[in-house]
XYZ file of C-alpha atoms in Angstrom:
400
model
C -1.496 -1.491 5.467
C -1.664 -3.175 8.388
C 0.345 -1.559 11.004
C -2.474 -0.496 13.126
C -3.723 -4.014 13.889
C -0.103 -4.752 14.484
C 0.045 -2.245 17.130
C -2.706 -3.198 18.686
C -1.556 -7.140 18.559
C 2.057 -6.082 20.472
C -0.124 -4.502 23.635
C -2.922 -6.597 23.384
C -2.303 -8.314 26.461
C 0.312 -6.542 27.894
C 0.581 -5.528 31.876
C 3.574 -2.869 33.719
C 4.531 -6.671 35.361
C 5.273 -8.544 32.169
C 9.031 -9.151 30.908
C 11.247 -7.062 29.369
C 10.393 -8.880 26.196
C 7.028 -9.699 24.768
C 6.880 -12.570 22.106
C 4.584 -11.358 19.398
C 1.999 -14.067 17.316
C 4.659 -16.586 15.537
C 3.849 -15.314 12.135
C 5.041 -11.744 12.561
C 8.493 -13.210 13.291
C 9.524 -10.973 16.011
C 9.355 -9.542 19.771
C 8.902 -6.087 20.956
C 10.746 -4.766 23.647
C 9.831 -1.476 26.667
C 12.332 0.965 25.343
C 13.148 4.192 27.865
C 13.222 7.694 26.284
C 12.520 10.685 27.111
C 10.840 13.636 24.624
C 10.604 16.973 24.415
C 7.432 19.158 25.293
C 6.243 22.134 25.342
C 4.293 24.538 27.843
C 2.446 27.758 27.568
C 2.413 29.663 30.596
C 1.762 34.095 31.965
C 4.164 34.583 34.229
C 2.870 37.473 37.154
C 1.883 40.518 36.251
C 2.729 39.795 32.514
C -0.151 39.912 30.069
C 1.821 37.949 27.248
C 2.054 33.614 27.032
C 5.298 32.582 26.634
C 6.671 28.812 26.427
C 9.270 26.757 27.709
C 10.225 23.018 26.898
C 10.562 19.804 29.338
C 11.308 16.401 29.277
C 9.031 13.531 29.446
C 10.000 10.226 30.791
C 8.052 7.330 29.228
C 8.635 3.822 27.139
C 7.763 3.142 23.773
C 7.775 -0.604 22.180
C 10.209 -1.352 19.393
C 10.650 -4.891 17.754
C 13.169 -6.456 16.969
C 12.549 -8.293 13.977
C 14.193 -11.525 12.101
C 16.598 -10.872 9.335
C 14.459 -13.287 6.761
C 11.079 -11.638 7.587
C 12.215 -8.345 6.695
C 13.890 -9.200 3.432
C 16.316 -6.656 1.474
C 14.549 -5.166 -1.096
C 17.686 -2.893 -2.597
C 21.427 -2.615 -1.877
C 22.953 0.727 -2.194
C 26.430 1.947 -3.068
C 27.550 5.284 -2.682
C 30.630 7.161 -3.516
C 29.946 9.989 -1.760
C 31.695 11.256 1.748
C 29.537 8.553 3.443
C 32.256 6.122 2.455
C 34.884 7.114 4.939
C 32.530 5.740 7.498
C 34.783 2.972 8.004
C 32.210 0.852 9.830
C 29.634 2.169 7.187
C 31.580 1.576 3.992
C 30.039 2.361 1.174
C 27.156 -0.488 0.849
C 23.956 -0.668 2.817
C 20.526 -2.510 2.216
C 17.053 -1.164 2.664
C 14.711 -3.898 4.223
C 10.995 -4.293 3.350
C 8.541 -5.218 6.073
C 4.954 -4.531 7.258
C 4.524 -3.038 3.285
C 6.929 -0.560 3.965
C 10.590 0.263 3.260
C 13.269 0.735 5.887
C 16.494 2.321 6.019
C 19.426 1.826 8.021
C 20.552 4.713 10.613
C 24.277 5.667 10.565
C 26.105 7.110 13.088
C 30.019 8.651 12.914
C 31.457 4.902 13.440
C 29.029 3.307 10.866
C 25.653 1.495 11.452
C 23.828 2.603 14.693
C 23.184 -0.195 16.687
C 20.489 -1.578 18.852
C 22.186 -0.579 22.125
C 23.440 2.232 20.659
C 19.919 3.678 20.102
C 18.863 2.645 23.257
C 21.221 4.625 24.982
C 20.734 7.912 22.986
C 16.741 7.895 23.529
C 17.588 7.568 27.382
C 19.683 10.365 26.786
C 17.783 12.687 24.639
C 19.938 12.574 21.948
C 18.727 14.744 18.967
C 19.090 12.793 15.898
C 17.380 9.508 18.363
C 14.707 11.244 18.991
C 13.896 12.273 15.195
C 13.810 8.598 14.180
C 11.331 7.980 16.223
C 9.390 11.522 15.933
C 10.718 13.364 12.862
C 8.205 16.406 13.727
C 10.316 17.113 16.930
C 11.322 21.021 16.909
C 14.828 21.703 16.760
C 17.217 22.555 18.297
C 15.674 20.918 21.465
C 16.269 23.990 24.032
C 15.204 22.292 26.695
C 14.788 23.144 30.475
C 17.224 21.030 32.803
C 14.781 21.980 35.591
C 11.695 19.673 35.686
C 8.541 21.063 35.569
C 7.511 21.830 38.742
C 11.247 23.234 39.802
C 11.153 25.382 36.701
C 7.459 26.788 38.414
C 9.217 27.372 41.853
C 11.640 29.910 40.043
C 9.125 31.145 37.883
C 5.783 32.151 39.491
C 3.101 31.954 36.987
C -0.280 33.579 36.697
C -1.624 31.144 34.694
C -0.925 28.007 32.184
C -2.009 27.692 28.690
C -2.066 24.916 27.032
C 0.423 22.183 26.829
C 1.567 19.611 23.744
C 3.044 17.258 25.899
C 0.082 14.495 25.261
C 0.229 15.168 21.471
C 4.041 14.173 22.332
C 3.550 11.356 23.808
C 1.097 10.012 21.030
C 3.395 10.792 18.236
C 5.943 8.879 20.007
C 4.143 5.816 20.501
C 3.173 5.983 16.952
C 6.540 6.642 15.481
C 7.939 3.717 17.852
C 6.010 1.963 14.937
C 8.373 3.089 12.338
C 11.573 1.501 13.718
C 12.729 -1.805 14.163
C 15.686 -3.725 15.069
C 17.191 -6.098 12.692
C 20.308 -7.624 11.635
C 22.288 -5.704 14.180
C 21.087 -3.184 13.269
C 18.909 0.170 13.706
C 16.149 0.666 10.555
C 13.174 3.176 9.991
C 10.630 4.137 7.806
C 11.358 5.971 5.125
C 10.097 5.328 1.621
C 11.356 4.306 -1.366
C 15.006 4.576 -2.630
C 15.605 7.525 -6.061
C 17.989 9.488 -7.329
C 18.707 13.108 -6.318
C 21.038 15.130 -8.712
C 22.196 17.917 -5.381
C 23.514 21.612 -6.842
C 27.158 21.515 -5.592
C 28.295 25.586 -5.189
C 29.654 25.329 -9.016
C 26.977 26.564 -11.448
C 25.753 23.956 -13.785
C 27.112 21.368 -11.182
C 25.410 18.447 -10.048
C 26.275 15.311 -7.460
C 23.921 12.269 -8.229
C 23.765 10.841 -4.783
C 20.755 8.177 -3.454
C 18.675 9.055 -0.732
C 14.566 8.039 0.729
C 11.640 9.403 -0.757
C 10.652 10.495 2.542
C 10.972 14.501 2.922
C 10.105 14.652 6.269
C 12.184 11.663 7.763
C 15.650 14.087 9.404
C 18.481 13.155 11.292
C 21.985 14.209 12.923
C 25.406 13.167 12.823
C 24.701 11.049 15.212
C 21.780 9.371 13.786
C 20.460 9.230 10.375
C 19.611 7.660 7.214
C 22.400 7.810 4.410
C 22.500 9.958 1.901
C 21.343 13.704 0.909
C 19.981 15.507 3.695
C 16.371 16.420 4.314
C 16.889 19.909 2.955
C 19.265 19.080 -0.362
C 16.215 16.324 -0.594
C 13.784 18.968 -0.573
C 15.375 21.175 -2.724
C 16.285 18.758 -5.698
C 13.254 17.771 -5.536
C 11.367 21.392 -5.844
C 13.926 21.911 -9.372
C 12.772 18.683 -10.645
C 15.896 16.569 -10.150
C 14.419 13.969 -8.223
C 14.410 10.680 -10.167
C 12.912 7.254 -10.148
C 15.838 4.496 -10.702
C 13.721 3.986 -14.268
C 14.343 7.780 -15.408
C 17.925 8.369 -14.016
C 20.215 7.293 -16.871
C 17.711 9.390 -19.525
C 17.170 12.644 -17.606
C 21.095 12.413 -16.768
C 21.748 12.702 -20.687
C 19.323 15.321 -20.561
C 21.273 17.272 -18.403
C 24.738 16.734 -20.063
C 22.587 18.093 -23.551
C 21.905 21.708 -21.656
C 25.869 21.718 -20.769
C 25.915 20.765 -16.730
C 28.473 18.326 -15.620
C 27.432 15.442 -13.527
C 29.436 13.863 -10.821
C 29.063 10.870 -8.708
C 27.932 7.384 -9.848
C 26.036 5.682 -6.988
C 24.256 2.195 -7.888
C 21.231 0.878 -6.750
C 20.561 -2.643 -6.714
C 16.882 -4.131 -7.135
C 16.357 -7.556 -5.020
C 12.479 -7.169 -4.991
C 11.222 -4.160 -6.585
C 9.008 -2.123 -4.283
C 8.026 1.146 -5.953
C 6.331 2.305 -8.985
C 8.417 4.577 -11.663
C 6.012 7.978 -11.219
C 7.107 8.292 -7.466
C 10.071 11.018 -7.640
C 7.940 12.714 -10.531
C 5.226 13.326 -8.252
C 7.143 14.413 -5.345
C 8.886 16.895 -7.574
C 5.159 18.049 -8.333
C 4.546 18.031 -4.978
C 7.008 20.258 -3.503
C 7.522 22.770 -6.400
C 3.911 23.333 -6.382
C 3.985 23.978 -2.371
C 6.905 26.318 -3.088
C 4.809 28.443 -5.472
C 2.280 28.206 -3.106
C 4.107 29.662 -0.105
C 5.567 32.507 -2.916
C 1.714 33.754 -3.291
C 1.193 34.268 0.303
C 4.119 36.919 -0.114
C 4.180 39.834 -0.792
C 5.820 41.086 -4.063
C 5.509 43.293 -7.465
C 4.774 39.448 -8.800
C 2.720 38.429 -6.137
C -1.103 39.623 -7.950
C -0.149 38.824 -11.101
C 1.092 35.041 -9.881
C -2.145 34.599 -8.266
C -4.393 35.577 -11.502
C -2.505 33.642 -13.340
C -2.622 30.936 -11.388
C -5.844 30.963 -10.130
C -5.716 28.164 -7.936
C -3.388 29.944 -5.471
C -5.581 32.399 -5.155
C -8.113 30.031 -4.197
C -5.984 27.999 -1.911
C -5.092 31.053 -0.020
C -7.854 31.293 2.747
C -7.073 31.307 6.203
C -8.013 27.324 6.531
C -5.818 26.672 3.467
C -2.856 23.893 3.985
C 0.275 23.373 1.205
C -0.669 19.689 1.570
C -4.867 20.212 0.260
C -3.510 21.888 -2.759
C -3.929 20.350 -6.190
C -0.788 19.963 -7.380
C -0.835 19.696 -10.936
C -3.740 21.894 -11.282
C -0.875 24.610 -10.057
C 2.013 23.368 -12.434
C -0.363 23.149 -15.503
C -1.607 26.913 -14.864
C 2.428 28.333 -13.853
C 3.404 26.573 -17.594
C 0.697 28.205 -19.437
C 1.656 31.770 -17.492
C 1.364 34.649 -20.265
C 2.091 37.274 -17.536
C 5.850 38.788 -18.447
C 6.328 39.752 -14.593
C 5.737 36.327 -13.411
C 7.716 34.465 -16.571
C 10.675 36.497 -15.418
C 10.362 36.321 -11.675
C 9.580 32.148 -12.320
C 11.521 31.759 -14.761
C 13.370 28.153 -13.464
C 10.236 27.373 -11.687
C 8.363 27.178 -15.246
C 10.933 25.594 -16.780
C 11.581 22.867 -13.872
C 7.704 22.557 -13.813
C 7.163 21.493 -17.494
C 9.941 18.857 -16.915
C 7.963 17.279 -14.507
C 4.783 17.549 -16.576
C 7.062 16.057 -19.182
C 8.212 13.266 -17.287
C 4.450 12.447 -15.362
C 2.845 12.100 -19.515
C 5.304 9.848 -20.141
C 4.127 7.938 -17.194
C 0.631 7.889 -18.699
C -1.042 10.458 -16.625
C -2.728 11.628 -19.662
C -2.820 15.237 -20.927
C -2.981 16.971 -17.263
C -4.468 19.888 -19.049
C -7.962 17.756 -18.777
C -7.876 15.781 -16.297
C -4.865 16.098 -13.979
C -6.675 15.950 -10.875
C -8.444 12.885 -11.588
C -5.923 10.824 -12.854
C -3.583 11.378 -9.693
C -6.507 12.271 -7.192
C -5.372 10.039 -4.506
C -0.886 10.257 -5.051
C -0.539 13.147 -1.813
C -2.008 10.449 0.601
C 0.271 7.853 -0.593
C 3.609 9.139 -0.901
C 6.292 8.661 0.228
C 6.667 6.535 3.689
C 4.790 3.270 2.879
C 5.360 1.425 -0.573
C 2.415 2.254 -2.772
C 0.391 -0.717 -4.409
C 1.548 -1.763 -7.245
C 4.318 -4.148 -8.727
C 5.599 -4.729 -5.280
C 5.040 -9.011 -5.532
C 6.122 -10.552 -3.175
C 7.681 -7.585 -0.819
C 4.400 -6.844 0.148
């Protein structure tokens, strides 16, 4: 990838007396542009004669560069069409294209009158605006709760005994490096995240499902203001932790498989390939991914279940020392040991768990992972690191 040299090409030469605008080397096909925002922090302080920290949140005035980049260097790479409640957005309809650029795929952000635009955005960040501020920093703690008194008036009402420590650099870095992951084009507002699949969302009638299309990309949220279409971060998550997350290749098979165990299916959204920038494992492994971090987080609680689920997976156990993060653990080391469970405690506490898990084992042999029994961490050693976000190498051609 190749963003980092890019980064370092747009300031390169740059000076606080420059213009507005800064033309980038002809090649990259675009110019990047001083946008105002400000971002939310947070400080640690004791007030007087109080023993306990406590924090409070800020704003933080600064400028990030975006570009704004020609239609024909970012080429689309997939039309959408939905038939979900996205399609009142008048503005929005019910088509919209994801771009490829950089080796990366890029959504559109929509708004409640349709496609945000440049201006649009521009105004929001200078504003603080919620779902603004997640496109360009999607780890941003919400609801913001901010202070409308600055800093130092906040102090004045507040006497303090001492400060603690402050995240309002680690802010400021993030910001500048999400800055990276959005771009103006066509009109329009894009960002980062991932590649297009299918999500078959629970609707509140058992055995019903909505297929709706939405980004790989777990992490990437948004507001009603400002977001990318489709299923929300959370019904993302959640499909994909019961193993109805699917690759464009697996959708029309695994929705048969569904009608054959008596669910109804509703919703027919269609994805069109221009340039095809993903390989067909990618929703497979992020279903591993996420059910295996939900059985992690279920052994760190505590429950009749909870020692017999970590003996008999035994990589829990191992994973659970006071170091341990969801996103070291071996995935399909966990999903291979939950399967092969014996314990009647943890099949009936599980149960949709271990059944959702061998579908995904089921669908990741048929993508030649080999037996995962044997070698599961060695065929796949290297898939955490490279979902979702940036296309993975592979068949990408000539949308790399």
């Amino acid at each position: 990838m190749s963003q980092a040299g890019d980064g370092m090409n747009s300031l390169r030469n740059f000076t606080p007396d420059d213009e507005r605008l800064i033309r980038l080397e002809p090649e990259n096909r675009c110019v990047s542009e001083r946008v105002k925002l400000q971002i939310p922090y947070t400080q640690q302080f004791v007030r007087r004669r109080c023993r306990n920290s406590e924090p409070v949140r800020f704003w933080e005035k600064m400028e990030v560069f975006l570009d704004t980049v020609e239609a024909d260097a970012a080429p689309i790479a997939y039309k959408v069409s939905e038939t979900d409640a996205l399609a009142e957005r008048r503005e929005h309809g019910s088509l919209y294209a994801i771009r490829s650029f950089r080796g990366a795929l890029w959504w559109p952000l929509v708004g409640p009158r349709g496609f945000v635009q440049p201006d649009d955005l521009r105004g929001l960040l200078a504003e603080g605006d919620e779902g603004a501020l997640l496109a360009i920093d999607s780890s941003i703690e919400t609801p913001l709760n901010v202070s409308e008194l600055a800093h130092d008036a906040y102090f004045e009402q507040n006497p303090y005994r001492t400060m603690d420590i402050s995240d309002r650099d680690d802010r400021v870095g993030l910001a500048h490096r999400g800055a990276r992951q959005v771009m103006f084009c066509d009109g329009k507002v894009y960002v980062v995240a991932g590649e297009p699949i299918y999500y078959l969302a629970h609707t509140p009638t058992k055995g019903s499902f909505a297929v709706t299309v939405g980004a790989a990309s777990l992490s990437r949220r948004g507001t009603t203001a400002a977001g990318i279409p489709g299923p929300t971060a959370w019904t993302r998550i959640e499909s994909a932790r019961r193993g109805t997350a699917y690759a464009i290749g697996e959708i029309e098979d695994e929705i048969r498989l569904q009608l054959d165990r008596g669910n109804s299916i509703f919703g027919a959204p269609k994805i069109e390939i221009l340039c095809d920038c993903q390989l067909p494992d990618t929703a497979a492994l992020l279903c591993a991914r996420v059910l295996a971090e939900f059985v992690w987080g279920e052994a760190g609680r505590e429950g009749y279940w909870t020692d017999s689920l970590r003996r008999s997976v035994p990589t829990l156990a191992a994973s659970r020392d006071a170091d341990a993060a969801s996103n070291d653990l071996p995935c399909l080391e966990v999903l291979v040991q939950l399967t092969s469970c014996k314990d009647q405690a943890v099949r009936n506490e599980f149960f949709n768990e271990i059944r959702d898990a061998r579908d995904v084992l089921r669908r990741l042999r048929s993508f030649g992972h080999g037996s995962l029994e044997e070698d599961d961490e060695a065929a796949l050693s290297d898939w955490a690191a490279q979902l979702p976000g940036n296309i993975r190498k592979g068949p990408a051609g000539p949308c790399e």
